[in-house]
Coordinates of C-alpha atoms in Angstrom, one line a residue:
Chain A
M490 CA 13.0 39.9 10.0
P491 CA 9.6 39.7 11.4
E492 CA 8.5 41.8 14.2
T493 CA 7.0 39.3 17.0
R494 CA 7.7 37.6 20.5
L495 CA 10.1 34.5 18.9
D496 CA 13.6 35.2 18.3
L497 CA 15.7 32.3 15.8
A498 CA 18.8 32.3 18.4
R499 CA 16.0 31.2 20.9
I500 CA 14.2 29.1 18.5
R501 CA 18.0 27.2 17.8
A502 CA 18.7 27.0 22.4
A503 CA 15.2 25.2 22.1
R504 CA 16.3 22.8 19.5
R505 CA 19.0 21.6 22.1
V506 CA 16.2 21.0 25.3
I507 CA 13.8 19.3 23.1
D508 CA 14.0 15.9 22.9
P509 CA 15.5 14.2 19.6
V510 CA 12.8 11.9 19.6
F511 CA 10.5 14.8 18.2
L512 CA 13.3 16.9 15.3
D513 CA 13.8 16.4 12.2
S514 CA 11.0 14.3 12.4
P515 CA 10.4 13.5 8.4
L516 CA 9.4 15.2 5.0
Y517 CA 9.6 14.3 0.9
R518 CA 7.5 15.0 -1.8
C519 CA 5.0 12.8 -1.4
E520 CA 4.2 12.3 -5.6
P521 CA 0.6 10.2 -5.1
L522 CA -1.5 13.0 -3.4
E523 CA 0.0 15.9 -7.0
G524 CA -3.1 13.9 -9.2
A525 CA -5.7 14.9 -7.0
L526 CA -4.4 18.8 -6.4
G527 CA -2.3 20.1 -9.0
C528 CA 0.8 21.1 -7.3
R529 CA 4.1 19.6 -5.8
V530 CA 2.8 18.7 -2.4
S531 CA 6.3 17.5 0.5
V532 CA 4.7 16.7 3.4
K533 CA 6.5 17.2 7.3
L534 CA 5.5 14.9 9.0
E535 CA 4.3 15.3 13.2
T536 CA 2.6 12.3 14.3
A537 CA 5.4 9.7 13.7
N538 CA 6.7 10.2 17.2
P539 CA 5.6 9.0 20.5
V540 CA 2.6 12.0 21.4
R541 CA 1.4 11.5 17.1
S542 CA 1.8 15.3 17.3
F543 CA 4.3 17.8 17.0
K544 CA 3.1 19.7 20.1
G545 CA 5.9 17.1 22.6
R546 CA 9.0 20.5 21.0
G547 CA 6.8 22.6 23.0
T548 CA 5.8 21.0 26.1
E549 CA 9.7 20.0 26.0
V550 CA 10.8 23.8 26.2
V551 CA 8.6 24.4 28.3
V552 CA 9.2 21.4 30.9
S553 CA 12.8 21.7 30.9
G554 CA 12.8 26.1 31.1
L555 CA 10.5 24.7 34.4
A556 CA 13.1 21.6 35.6
G557 CA 15.6 24.1 35.1
R558 CA 13.7 26.5 37.9
G559 CA 13.1 24.1 40.4
E560 CA 9.6 23.8 39.8
R561 CA 7.5 20.3 40.5
A562 CA 4.3 20.8 38.7
A563 CA 2.0 22.6 35.5
V564 CA -1.4 22.5 34.0
C565 CA -2.7 23.7 30.8
A566 CA -6.4 23.1 29.3
S567 CA -6.1 20.8 26.1
A568 CA -8.4 19.8 23.5
G569 CA -6.0 16.7 23.6
N570 CA -2.6 16.8 21.4
L571 CA -1.1 19.8 24.8
G572 CA -2.7 17.6 27.3
Q573 CA -1.0 14.3 25.8
A574 CA 2.1 16.1 25.5
L575 CA 2.4 17.5 28.8
A576 CA 2.0 14.7 30.4
W577 CA 5.0 12.9 27.8
S578 CA 7.4 15.5 29.0
G579 CA 6.2 16.2 33.1
R580 CA 6.6 12.3 33.0
R581 CA 10.7 12.7 31.5
H582 CA 11.0 15.7 34.2
G583 CA 9.7 14.7 36.9
L584 CA 6.8 16.8 37.0
D585 CA 3.4 16.4 38.2
V586 CA 0.6 17.0 35.6
T587 CA -3.2 17.5 35.7
V588 CA -5.0 18.4 32.4
V589 CA -8.6 19.9 32.0
S590 CA -10.1 18.8 29.1
S591 CA -13.7 17.9 27.7
P592 CA -15.3 15.0 27.7
S593 CA -15.7 15.6 24.1
A594 CA -12.9 15.5 23.2
P595 CA -11.7 12.3 21.6
A596 CA -11.4 9.6 24.0
A597 CA -7.5 7.7 21.8
K598 CA -6.1 11.4 23.6
L599 CA -7.6 11.4 26.7
E600 CA -7.0 8.2 27.3
R601 CA -2.8 8.5 26.4
I602 CA -2.8 11.2 28.9
R603 CA -3.9 9.0 31.2
A604 CA -1.4 6.5 30.6
L605 CA 1.2 9.1 30.5
G606 CA 0.4 9.6 34.4
A607 CA -1.4 12.8 33.9
R608 CA -4.1 13.5 36.5
L609 CA -6.9 14.3 34.1
E610 CA -10.0 16.5 35.2
L611 CA -12.3 16.5 32.7
V612 CA -15.2 20.4 31.8
D613 CA -18.1 20.0 30.4
G614 CA -18.5 22.5 27.7
D615 CA -15.8 23.9 25.0
F616 CA -12.0 24.5 24.8
D617 CA -12.4 28.0 26.5
L618 CA -14.3 26.5 29.9
A619 CA -11.5 23.4 30.0
R620 CA -9.1 27.3 29.6
A621 CA -10.8 29.1 32.8
R622 CA -10.6 26.2 35.0
A623 CA -6.9 25.3 34.3
R624 CA -6.6 28.5 35.2
A625 CA -8.6 28.2 38.3
V626 CA -6.4 24.6 39.3
A627 CA -3.3 27.2 38.4
D628 CA -3.8 30.1 41.1
E629 CA -5.5 26.6 44.2
R630 CA -2.6 24.9 43.8
G631 CA 0.2 27.6 42.9
V632 CA 1.3 25.5 40.1
R633 CA 2.6 26.7 36.6
L634 CA -0.3 27.5 33.7
V635 CA 0.6 26.9 30.9
E636 CA -0.6 28.5 28.2
D637 CA -0.9 27.0 24.4
S638 CA 0.2 30.0 21.7
L639 CA 0.7 32.5 24.4
D640 CA 3.3 30.8 26.6
V641 CA 6.4 32.0 24.1
E642 CA 8.1 28.4 24.9
T643 CA 4.8 26.7 22.6
C644 CA 5.6 28.5 20.0
E645 CA 9.1 28.7 19.9
G646 CA 9.4 25.0 20.0
A647 CA 7.2 24.8 17.4
A648 CA 9.3 27.0 15.4
T649 CA 12.2 24.6 15.3
I650 CA 10.2 23.4 12.2
G651 CA 10.5 26.5 10.4
L652 CA 14.8 25.3 11.2
E653 CA 14.0 22.4 9.6
L654 CA 11.8 23.2 6.6
A655 CA 14.8 27.1 6.4
D656 CA 17.2 23.9 5.6
A657 CA 15.0 22.5 2.9
G658 CA 13.2 25.6 1.3
P659 CA 12.9 27.2 -0.3
F660 CA 8.7 25.6 -1.5
D661 CA 6.8 28.5 -2.9
A662 CA 4.4 28.1 0.4
V663 CA 3.6 26.9 3.3
L664 CA 0.2 25.5 4.8
I665 CA 0.1 26.1 8.6
A666 CA -3.2 24.6 10.5
L667 CA -4.8 27.3 12.4
G668 CA -6.1 27.4 15.3
G669 CA -4.4 29.0 18.8
G670 CA -1.2 30.5 16.7
A671 CA 2.0 28.7 18.3
L672 CA 2.1 26.4 15.1
A673 CA 1.3 29.3 12.5
T674 CA 3.3 31.7 14.3
G675 CA 6.3 29.8 15.5
A676 CA 6.6 27.9 12.4
G677 CA 5.2 31.0 10.2
H678 CA 8.4 33.7 11.4
V679 CA 11.7 31.5 10.6
V680 CA 9.5 30.9 8.0
K681 CA 9.6 35.2 6.4
A682 CA 13.2 34.6 8.7
C683 CA 15.0 32.4 6.6
L684 CA 12.0 31.9 3.7
P685 CA 10.9 35.3 2.6
G686 CA 10.1 35.0 -0.2
T687 CA 7.4 31.2 1.0
E688 CA 4.6 32.3 1.6
V689 CA 2.7 32.0 4.6
I690 CA -0.2 30.3 4.5
A691 CA -2.9 30.2 7.0
V692 CA -5.4 27.7 7.4
Q693 CA -8.8 27.6 9.9
P694 CA -11.7 25.5 9.5
S695 CA -14.8 27.9 8.8
G696 CA -16.4 26.3 11.8
A697 CA -14.2 27.6 14.2
P698 CA -13.0 30.8 12.2
A699 CA -12.1 33.3 15.0
T700 CA -8.7 33.5 14.5
T701 CA -8.6 34.0 10.6
L702 CA -11.4 36.9 11.1
S703 CA -9.2 38.6 13.8
W704 CA -6.4 38.4 11.2
R705 CA -8.5 40.2 8.0
E706 CA -9.9 42.5 10.8
R707 CA -6.5 42.9 12.5
R708 CA -8.2 43.0 16.1
V709 CA -9.3 39.9 18.2
V710 CA -12.5 39.1 17.1
T711 CA -14.1 36.2 19.2
T712 CA -16.7 34.3 18.7
D713 CA -20.2 32.8 20.4
S714 CA -19.0 28.5 18.9
T715 CA -17.6 26.1 17.0
A716 CA -18.6 23.3 15.0
T717 CA -15.8 21.7 13.6
I718 CA -14.6 18.0 14.0
A719 CA -10.8 19.8 13.5
D720 CA -11.1 19.6 17.8
G721 CA -7.3 20.6 17.9
V722 CA -8.0 24.0 15.9
A723 CA -11.6 24.7 17.4
A724 CA -10.7 28.3 19.4
R725 CA -13.3 31.2 20.5
R726 CA -11.3 33.3 21.7
P727 CA -8.2 34.8 20.0
I728 CA -4.4 35.6 22.5
P729 CA -4.3 39.1 21.1
D730 CA -0.1 38.8 21.7
V731 CA -0.9 35.9 19.2
L732 CA -2.7 37.7 16.9
A733 CA -0.3 40.1 16.7
D734 CA 2.4 37.3 16.2
L735 CA 0.5 36.4 13.4
L736 CA 0.3 39.6 11.4
A737 CA 3.4 40.1 10.9
V738 CA 4.1 36.2 9.9
A739 CA 0.9 35.3 8.0
D740 CA 0.9 36.5 4.3
D741 CA -3.1 34.7 4.2
A742 CA -5.6 33.3 6.5
V743 CA -8.2 31.4 4.2
L744 CA -11.4 29.4 5.8
V745 CA -12.5 26.0 4.3
R746 CA -15.4 23.6 4.6
E747 CA -15.9 20.2 7.0
E748 CA -15.9 18.9 3.8
S749 CA -12.7 19.5 1.6
I750 CA -10.7 18.9 4.9
I751 CA -12.4 15.3 5.5
A752 CA -11.7 15.2 1.5
G753 CA -8.1 15.7 2.1
M754 CA -8.1 13.0 5.5
R755 CA -9.3 10.7 2.5
L756 CA -6.4 11.7 0.3
F757 CA -4.0 11.1 2.7
L758 CA -5.0 7.8 4.1
E759 CA -5.4 6.3 -0.2
R760 CA -2.3 8.5 -1.4
A761 CA 0.0 8.3 0.9
G762 CA -1.2 5.9 3.7
L763 CA -1.1 8.4 6.5
V764 CA -3.2 8.8 9.0
V765 CA -4.0 11.8 9.2
E766 CA -6.2 14.3 12.4
P767 CA -8.4 16.9 11.4
S768 CA -6.4 19.9 11.6
A769 CA -3.3 17.7 10.1
A770 CA -5.4 18.0 6.7
L771 CA -6.6 22.2 6.6
G772 CA -3.5 22.5 4.7
L773 CA -4.5 19.8 1.6
A774 CA -8.5 21.7 2.0
A775 CA -6.7 24.7 1.6
I776 CA -5.1 22.9 -1.7
L777 CA -8.9 21.8 -3.1
E778 CA -10.9 24.5 -2.1
D779 CA -9.2 27.3 -4.3
P780 CA -7.1 24.9 -6.7
A781 CA -6.2 27.4 -9.4
R782 CA -4.0 29.6 -6.6
F783 CA -1.9 26.8 -6.4
A784 CA -1.4 25.1 -9.7
G785 CA 2.3 24.2 -10.1
R786 CA 3.7 25.4 -7.3
H787 CA 5.2 23.9 -4.8
V788 CA 4.0 23.8 -1.3
V789 CA 4.7 22.4 2.0
T790 CA 1.6 21.2 3.9
I791 CA 2.9 20.6 7.9
V792 CA 1.2 17.8 9.5
C793 CA 0.2 18.8 12.7
G794 CA -1.3 15.1 14.3
G795 CA -2.4 12.1 13.8
N796 CA -4.3 11.4 17.2
V797 CA -8.5 10.4 16.0
D798 CA -11.1 8.2 17.5
L799 CA -10.4 5.2 14.6
P800 CA -14.4 4.8 14.8
A801 CA -15.2 8.3 14.3
Y802 CA -11.9 8.4 11.2
R803 CA -14.1 5.9 10.2
R804 CA -17.3 7.5 9.4
W805 CA -15.3 10.7 8.8
L806 CA -14.2 8.9 5.5
G807 CA -17.7 6.1 5.1
F808 CA -16.6 3.2 5.5
Chain B
M245 CA 32.3 -9.1 14.4
P246 CA 29.8 -11.4 11.7
E247 CA 31.4 -13.2 9.1
T248 CA 29.5 -12.0 6.2
R249 CA 29.8 -10.3 2.1
L250 CA 29.1 -6.7 4.4
D251 CA 31.8 -4.2 5.7
L252 CA 31.1 -1.4 8.2
A253 CA 33.1 0.8 6.1
R254 CA 30.8 0.4 3.3
I255 CA 27.5 0.5 5.3
R256 CA 29.1 3.6 6.9
A257 CA 30.3 4.9 3.2
A258 CA 26.4 4.5 1.7
R259 CA 24.9 6.3 4.4
R260 CA 26.4 9.0 2.1
V261 CA 25.1 8.3 -1.4
I262 CA 21.8 7.6 -0.3
D263 CA 19.8 10.4 -0.7
P264 CA 18.4 11.8 2.9
V265 CA 15.4 11.4 2.9
F266 CA 15.4 7.7 3.0
L267 CA 18.3 7.8 6.3
D268 CA 17.3 9.1 9.5
S269 CA 13.8 7.0 10.1
P270 CA 12.0 7.9 13.2
L271 CA 12.8 5.3 16.0
Y272 CA 10.6 5.9 18.9
R273 CA 8.8 4.0 21.0
C274 CA 5.7 3.3 21.0
E275 CA 3.9 2.5 24.7
P276 CA 0.0 2.3 23.1
L277 CA 0.8 -1.3 22.0
E278 CA 2.7 -2.1 24.8
G279 CA -0.1 -2.8 26.5
A280 CA -1.7 -5.7 24.0
L281 CA 1.9 -7.2 24.0
G282 CA 3.5 -7.3 27.2
C283 CA 7.2 -6.2 26.2
R284 CA 8.2 -2.5 26.0
V285 CA 8.1 -1.9 22.3
S286 CA 9.7 0.8 19.7
V287 CA 9.6 1.2 16.0
K288 CA 11.6 2.0 13.5
L289 CA 9.5 3.4 11.0
E290 CA 10.6 3.3 7.2
T291 CA 6.8 4.2 5.3
A292 CA 7.4 8.2 5.9
N293 CA 9.4 8.6 2.7
P294 CA 8.5 8.7 -0.6
V295 CA 8.5 4.6 -2.2
R296 CA 6.6 4.2 2.1
S297 CA 9.7 1.5 2.5
F298 CA 12.9 0.9 3.2
K299 CA 14.3 -0.9 -0.4
G300 CA 15.4 3.2 -1.4
R301 CA 17.9 2.6 0.8
G302 CA 19.3 0.1 -1.5
T303 CA 18.2 1.6 -4.5
E304 CA 20.1 4.5 -3.9
V305 CA 23.4 2.4 -3.4
V306 CA 22.7 0.6 -6.6
V307 CA 22.1 3.3 -8.9
S308 CA 24.5 5.7 -7.5
G309 CA 27.0 2.9 -8.1
L310 CA 26.3 2.8 -11.7
A311 CA 25.0 6.0 -12.4
G312 CA 28.9 6.8 -11.8
R313 CA 30.0 3.5 -13.9
G314 CA 28.0 5.4 -16.9
E315 CA 25.7 3.0 -16.9
R316 CA 22.0 3.2 -18.7
A317 CA 20.0 1.6 -17.6
A318 CA 19.0 -1.2 -14.6
V319 CA 16.6 -3.9 -14.5
C320 CA 14.6 -6.1 -11.4
A321 CA 12.0 -8.3 -10.0
S322 CA 10.1 -6.9 -7.9
A323 CA 6.8 -7.4 -5.9
G324 CA 6.4 -4.2 -5.5
N325 CA 8.6 -2.5 -2.9
L326 CA 12.6 -2.8 -4.4
G327 CA 11.1 -1.8 -7.9
Q328 CA 8.6 1.8 -7.1
A329 CA 12.7 2.4 -5.4
L330 CA 14.7 1.1 -8.3
A331 CA 12.2 3.0 -10.7
W332 CA 13.0 6.2 -8.4
S333 CA 16.8 6.1 -8.3
G334 CA 16.7 5.4 -11.5
R335 CA 14.7 8.7 -12.4
R336 CA 16.6 11.0 -9.6
H337 CA 20.0 9.4 -11.3
G338 CA 18.8 9.5 -15.0
L339 CA 18.8 5.4 -15.8
D340 CA 16.4 3.7 -17.4
V341 CA 14.7 1.5 -15.3
T342 CA 13.1 -2.2 -16.2
V343 CA 10.7 -3.9 -13.5
V344 CA 9.5 -7.6 -13.9
S345 CA 6.3 -7.7 -11.6
S346 CA 3.5 -9.8 -11.2
P347 CA 0.1 -9.3 -12.1
S348 CA -1.0 -10.6 -8.7
A349 CA 1.7 -7.1 -6.9
P350 CA -0.9 -4.7 -4.5
A351 CA -2.3 -2.3 -7.5
A352 CA -0.6 0.8 -5.8
K353 CA 2.6 -0.7 -6.2
L354 CA 2.6 -1.3 -9.2
E355 CA 0.4 2.0 -10.6
R356 CA 3.5 4.0 -8.8
I357 CA 6.3 1.8 -11.1
R358 CA 4.5 3.4 -13.7
A359 CA 4.3 6.6 -12.6
L360 CA 7.5 7.3 -11.1
G361 CA 8.4 6.8 -15.4
A362 CA 9.6 3.1 -15.3
R363 CA 9.0 0.1 -17.2
L364 CA 6.3 -2.3 -15.6
E365 CA 7.0 -6.0 -17.6
L366 CA 4.2 -7.8 -16.4
V367 CA 4.5 -11.9 -15.4
D368 CA 1.6 -14.4 -14.4
G369 CA 3.3 -16.5 -12.0
D370 CA 5.1 -16.0 -8.7
F371 CA 8.5 -14.5 -7.5
D372 CA 10.7 -16.3 -9.0
L373 CA 9.4 -16.6 -12.5
A374 CA 9.6 -12.6 -12.7
R375 CA 13.0 -13.3 -11.4
A376 CA 14.0 -15.9 -14.1
R377 CA 11.8 -13.0 -16.5
A378 CA 14.7 -10.1 -15.7
R379 CA 17.4 -11.7 -15.9
A380 CA 16.9 -12.7 -18.8
V381 CA 15.5 -8.9 -20.0
A382 CA 18.5 -8.1 -18.9
D383 CA 20.6 -10.9 -20.6
E384 CA 19.2 -9.4 -24.1
R385 CA 19.5 -6.1 -23.9
G386 CA 23.0 -6.2 -21.5
V387 CA 21.5 -4.4 -18.8
R388 CA 22.7 -4.5 -15.5
L389 CA 20.2 -6.6 -13.2
V390 CA 19.3 -6.4 -9.5
E391 CA 19.1 -8.9 -7.4
D392 CA 17.2 -8.7 -4.2
S393 CA 19.1 -9.4 -1.4
L394 CA 22.4 -11.4 -3.8
D395 CA 23.4 -8.3 -4.8
V396 CA 25.3 -6.8 -1.7
E397 CA 24.6 -3.3 -2.1
T398 CA 20.9 -3.8 -1.5
C399 CA 21.9 -5.6 1.7
E400 CA 24.1 -2.5 3.0
G401 CA 22.2 -0.1 1.5
A402 CA 19.2 -1.7 4.2
A403 CA 22.3 -2.6 7.1
T404 CA 22.1 1.3 7.5
I405 CA 19.2 0.8 9.2
G406 CA 21.2 -1.3 11.4
L407 CA 23.5 2.1 11.7
E408 CA 21.0 4.3 13.5
L409 CA 19.6 1.8 16.0
A410 CA 23.6 1.1 17.1
D411 CA 23.2 4.3 17.4
A412 CA 20.8 4.0 20.0
G413 CA 20.7 0.8 21.4
P414 CA 20.9 -1.1 22.4
F415 CA 18.2 -3.1 22.4
D416 CA 16.6 -6.6 24.2
A417 CA 16.0 -7.9 20.6
V418 CA 15.7 -6.6 16.8
L419 CA 12.9 -8.5 15.2
I420 CA 13.2 -8.0 11.2
A421 CA 11.4 -9.2 8.2
L422 CA 12.9 -12.2 6.6
G423 CA 12.1 -12.5 3.1
G424 CA 14.7 -12.6 0.8
G425 CA 17.0 -11.5 3.2
A426 CA 18.5 -8.1 2.9
L427 CA 16.9 -6.4 5.7
A428 CA 17.2 -9.0 8.3
T429 CA 21.3 -9.7 6.6
G430 CA 21.9 -5.9 6.3
A431 CA 20.4 -4.5 9.6
G432 CA 21.5 -7.9 11.3
H433 CA 25.2 -7.5 10.4
V434 CA 25.8 -3.8 12.2
V435 CA 23.2 -4.9 15.0
K436 CA 25.8 -8.1 15.9
A437 CA 28.9 -6.0 14.9
C438 CA 27.7 -2.6 17.3
L439 CA 25.3 -4.4 19.6
P440 CA 26.5 -7.6 20.2
G441 CA 23.8 -8.5 23.6
T442 CA 20.8 -7.4 21.7
E443 CA 19.2 -10.2 19.7
V444 CA 18.3 -10.5 15.9
I445 CA 15.6 -12.4 15.5
A446 CA 14.3 -13.1 12.0
V447 CA 10.5 -13.1 11.0
Q448 CA 8.9 -14.8 7.9
P449 CA 5.2 -15.8 7.5
S450 CA 4.4 -19.7 8.4
G451 CA 3.1 -19.1 4.8
A452 CA 7.2 -18.3 2.8
P453 CA 8.7 -20.0 4.8
A454 CA 11.6 -21.0 3.4
T455 CA 14.7 -18.9 3.9
T456 CA 13.4 -20.0 7.8
L457 CA 13.9 -23.7 6.7
S458 CA 17.1 -23.1 5.4
W459 CA 18.4 -20.9 7.9
R460 CA 17.5 -24.0 10.7
E461 CA 18.9 -26.8 8.2
R462 CA 22.0 -25.1 7.0
R463 CA 21.2 -25.8 4.2
V464 CA 19.2 -23.9 1.0
V465 CA 15.2 -25.3 1.3
T466 CA 13.0 -24.1 -1.3
T467 CA 9.5 -24.4 -1.7
D468 CA 6.7 -25.7 -4.2
S469 CA 4.7 -22.3 -3.5
T470 CA 4.4 -20.0 -0.8
A471 CA 0.6 -18.6 0.5
T472 CA -0.2 -15.5 3.2
I473 CA -1.0 -12.4 2.6
A474 CA 3.0 -11.1 3.3
D475 CA 4.0 -10.2 -0.4
G476 CA 6.8 -8.1 0.0
V477 CA 8.4 -12.1 1.6
A478 CA 7.4 -14.0 -0.5
A479 CA 9.9 -16.1 -2.3
R480 CA 10.5 -19.6 -2.4
R481 CA 14.4 -20.3 -3.6
P482 CA 17.1 -18.8 -0.2
I483 CA 20.7 -18.0 -2.3
P484 CA 23.5 -19.2 -1.4
D485 CA 25.7 -16.2 -0.4
V486 CA 22.2 -14.3 1.9
L487 CA 22.2 -18.0 4.1
A488 CA 25.4 -18.1 4.8
D489 CA 25.2 -14.4 5.7
L490 CA 21.5 -14.9 7.9
L491 CA 23.6 -17.7 9.7
A492 CA 26.5 -14.9 10.6
V493 CA 24.0 -12.9 12.0
A494 CA 20.6 -14.7 13.0
D495 CA 20.5 -15.8 15.9
D496 CA 16.9 -16.7 15.6
A497 CA 14.0 -17.3 12.8
V498 CA 10.8 -18.0 13.2
L499 CA 7.4 -17.8 12.3
V500 CA 4.4 -17.0 12.3
R501 CA 0.8 -17.2 11.0
E502 CA -0.8 -15.2 9.1
E503 CA -4.0 -13.4 11.4
S504 CA -0.9 -13.5 13.3
I505 CA 0.4 -11.4 10.7
I506 CA -3.6 -9.4 11.0
A507 CA -3.5 -9.0 13.7
G508 CA -0.1 -6.9 14.0
M509 CA -0.9 -5.1 11.4
R510 CA -5.4 -4.2 13.3
L511 CA -2.6 -3.5 16.6
F512 CA -0.4 -0.8 14.1
L513 CA -4.0 1.0 12.7
E514 CA -5.9 1.2 16.0
R515 CA -3.6 1.4 18.6
A516 CA -0.5 3.6 16.8
G517 CA -2.4 5.5 13.9
L518 CA -0.2 3.5 11.4
V519 CA -1.1 1.9 7.7
V520 CA 1.6 -1.0 7.7
E521 CA 1.7 -3.8 5.0
P522 CA 1.8 -7.5 6.0
S523 CA 5.5 -7.8 6.0
A524 CA 6.1 -4.6 8.5
A525 CA 3.7 -6.7 10.4
L526 CA 5.8 -9.7 11.2
G527 CA 7.7 -8.5 14.4
L528 CA 4.2 -7.6 16.4
A529 CA 3.1 -11.4 15.4
A530 CA 6.7 -13.1 16.9
I531 CA 5.4 -10.6 19.8
L532 CA 2.0 -12.8 19.8
E533 CA 2.8 -15.6 19.2
D534 CA 5.3 -16.8 22.1
P535 CA 4.2 -13.2 24.6
A536 CA 6.2 -15.0 27.5
R537 CA 9.8 -14.9 25.2
F538 CA 9.3 -11.3 25.3
A539 CA 7.7 -10.2 28.6
G540 CA 9.3 -7.0 30.2
R541 CA 12.4 -7.0 27.4
H542 CA 12.8 -3.9 25.3
V543 CA 12.3 -5.1 21.0
V544 CA 12.9 -2.8 18.2
T545 CA 10.4 -3.6 15.5
I546 CA 11.2 -2.3 11.5
V547 CA 8.2 -0.8 10.2
C548 CA 9.6 -2.0 6.9
G549 CA 6.7 -0.7 4.0
G550 CA 3.4 0.9 4.0
N551 CA 2.6 0.3 0.5
V552 CA -0.8 -1.7 0.5
D553 CA -3.8 -2.1 -1.2
L554 CA -6.5 -0.7 0.6
P555 CA -9.6 -2.1 -0.2
A556 CA -7.2 -5.8 0.6
Y557 CA -6.3 -4.5 4.3
R558 CA -9.5 -3.4 5.1
R559 CA -10.3 -7.1 4.2
W560 CA -8.2 -8.2 5.9
L561 CA -8.8 -6.7 9.5
G562 CA -12.0 -6.5 8.6
F563 CA -13.7 -3.7 7.9

C-alpha cells in the first residue's frame, strides 16, 4: 500500500457522494489506435459527462462535504476544467461559486463556467497568479478556497477512476496526465494499491515540466514560465504534499514534446473519433516518443478532458 | 405493455450475455446543446465502445446464441456498423464471419470489418442488393444469415438501451434513428413498457423514407432508391414483422432533411465535442425542424454511432 495522504476506504466512500453521471466512464480496447502505436491500448474516457472532464469526480466530493457542513460558497483558481466542474457541483448543491481564471483560458471553458451560473473573475497572467487571486478572494469573503491537488478530496475524487481501472485490470502500464497532480496521485494511489504490478507513468509537456522535474529531483522545483498548448496541466509551482504523494505512487514521470501531443490528438480524432484536449493526449504522446518501451504491452491511458476551442483545435491539427 | 415480438424478460436476459463494454453507456444532460434547440436535451452515447455504435449489443446476443448451439459461422449484409459489430462478436466467440457490403459504404467501416478478421464481400449496389447476396452466401455455405431488425435478437440487444433509459427516466420524449427498425422497435418497446408517458419518436431522413411511409400508411411501402448521407439508415424495403412492432411502439415517425442532419452533426461537434455519424444526428435534426413541438420539454436522443470517414465529415460540415 503506497504511503500517501489518500486512503482506500475514503476513496470508496467518495464514490457514494459523486453524481453517478461521472462514474463508471467507458473503458475499452481501442484497436484502431494500436497499429500506429505498436502496443495494446485501452482508453478510460472521461469526456462523456456534463463537464467533459474528470474534474467532476473531485468537485462532487469537495462540494458535498461543504454542503454537508452548511457552507454556502466556494472559490477556486482554474485553467477551466476545475472551474467548470466546481460550478456544476456548486449549482447541484446550492453553493455560490467563484472561479478565477486567465483570459487566455479556452473560451469554451470560460463560457461554460458562466453558463453554469458561477461568477467568473479573469486575472491577466498564468495559473499561479490566478491561484494567488483566488486565495485573496477566499480571505476577503471568508469562503472556502478549493485548491486542486492540495485538497485531498480532489485527489480522492480522481482516485475513483483508479477503482474502476482496478476492477478491469491488470494492465502493463497506466499513462496519466500530470499537472498539479490530483489525477496522477489519485488514480496512481489506487492502481499501486490494487494492481501493484501495473506501472504508473505520469506524463507532462516539456513546456511545463515543473512537477516532473520535482519528481526526478525529489524536491520542489519551480519554473519561471510555461509554454504548452496543454492548458490543463500548465503549472509552475508544485505543492510539496502533492509531490510527496507522487513520489510514492509514480514509477516514472516523462516529458513529451508539443508535436507529439498534437500527433496524439490527431490519432484520437482520426482513428478513434474522439475530440480531446491536449492534456488528454499526453499518454499517446509518451507512447509515440518511446515506442520500444511499450512494444507489445497493454497500456491504458486516461482521456482526462475534451474541452477545446475548435478554432485552436483545427489550427493545431492543420485543417 | 406493447404487443411486439419482443419480451422484457428476454431483454433482461440479453444484458447478461452482452460484453459489459457495450452496456451502461453514458447518459447525461448536454446543456451546451440546449440553447440552440430550445429544450432540455440528454444524450445516450453509444459511440464510446470498441465498434463505435450500438450494434454490438445485438450481435453479442446473436453470436452468443449461435456459439451456444455449436455453430461456427455467420453472414450478414451491412452498411458497416452491423458488419463491424458482428465481426467483433464473432471474433470473441470464435465464429467465422462474412460481411456483404457495398463499396460505397464508409471506408473506415469497411477497413474495421477487415481488421476484425471478417471476410468482406463487396456488392455494387445498395443495401437491399447486399441483403440478397448475403442470403445467397448463407444458403451456399449452410450458415446462419443474421438479418438486422428481422432477427429478434438484434432488436432485443438494442432494447437493452431502453432498460438503461427506463432506469434514468422518465423523459418527455425519446428520439430514435429509424432505418431497418431494430433500434426503434427495441428501445421503443422498453420505453413504452416502462415509461408509458414518454413519447417515442422515430426519425428517418427524407431521402430514405420507406419505413416512415410504411408506419404512416400501416402497410409496407417500398421505394426505388435512397438519397441520404445517413448510410446507416438507408433501407428501401421494410420488413413486415418489424413494421408491425414499430406500429405498436412508435408514437410518431418523422422525416428530416439532409441539411438538418448536417446541422445536427455540427451542433454535436461544436457544442458537445462529439463526432457522430449522420444517423446519430437524426434526433437533433428533428428538434431543429420542429422546435415548437419540443420547446421546454426534456428530450433524450440516442447517439447511435460515430463511424464516419473524416474527409466526408469535413466536407459535410464545410471545413
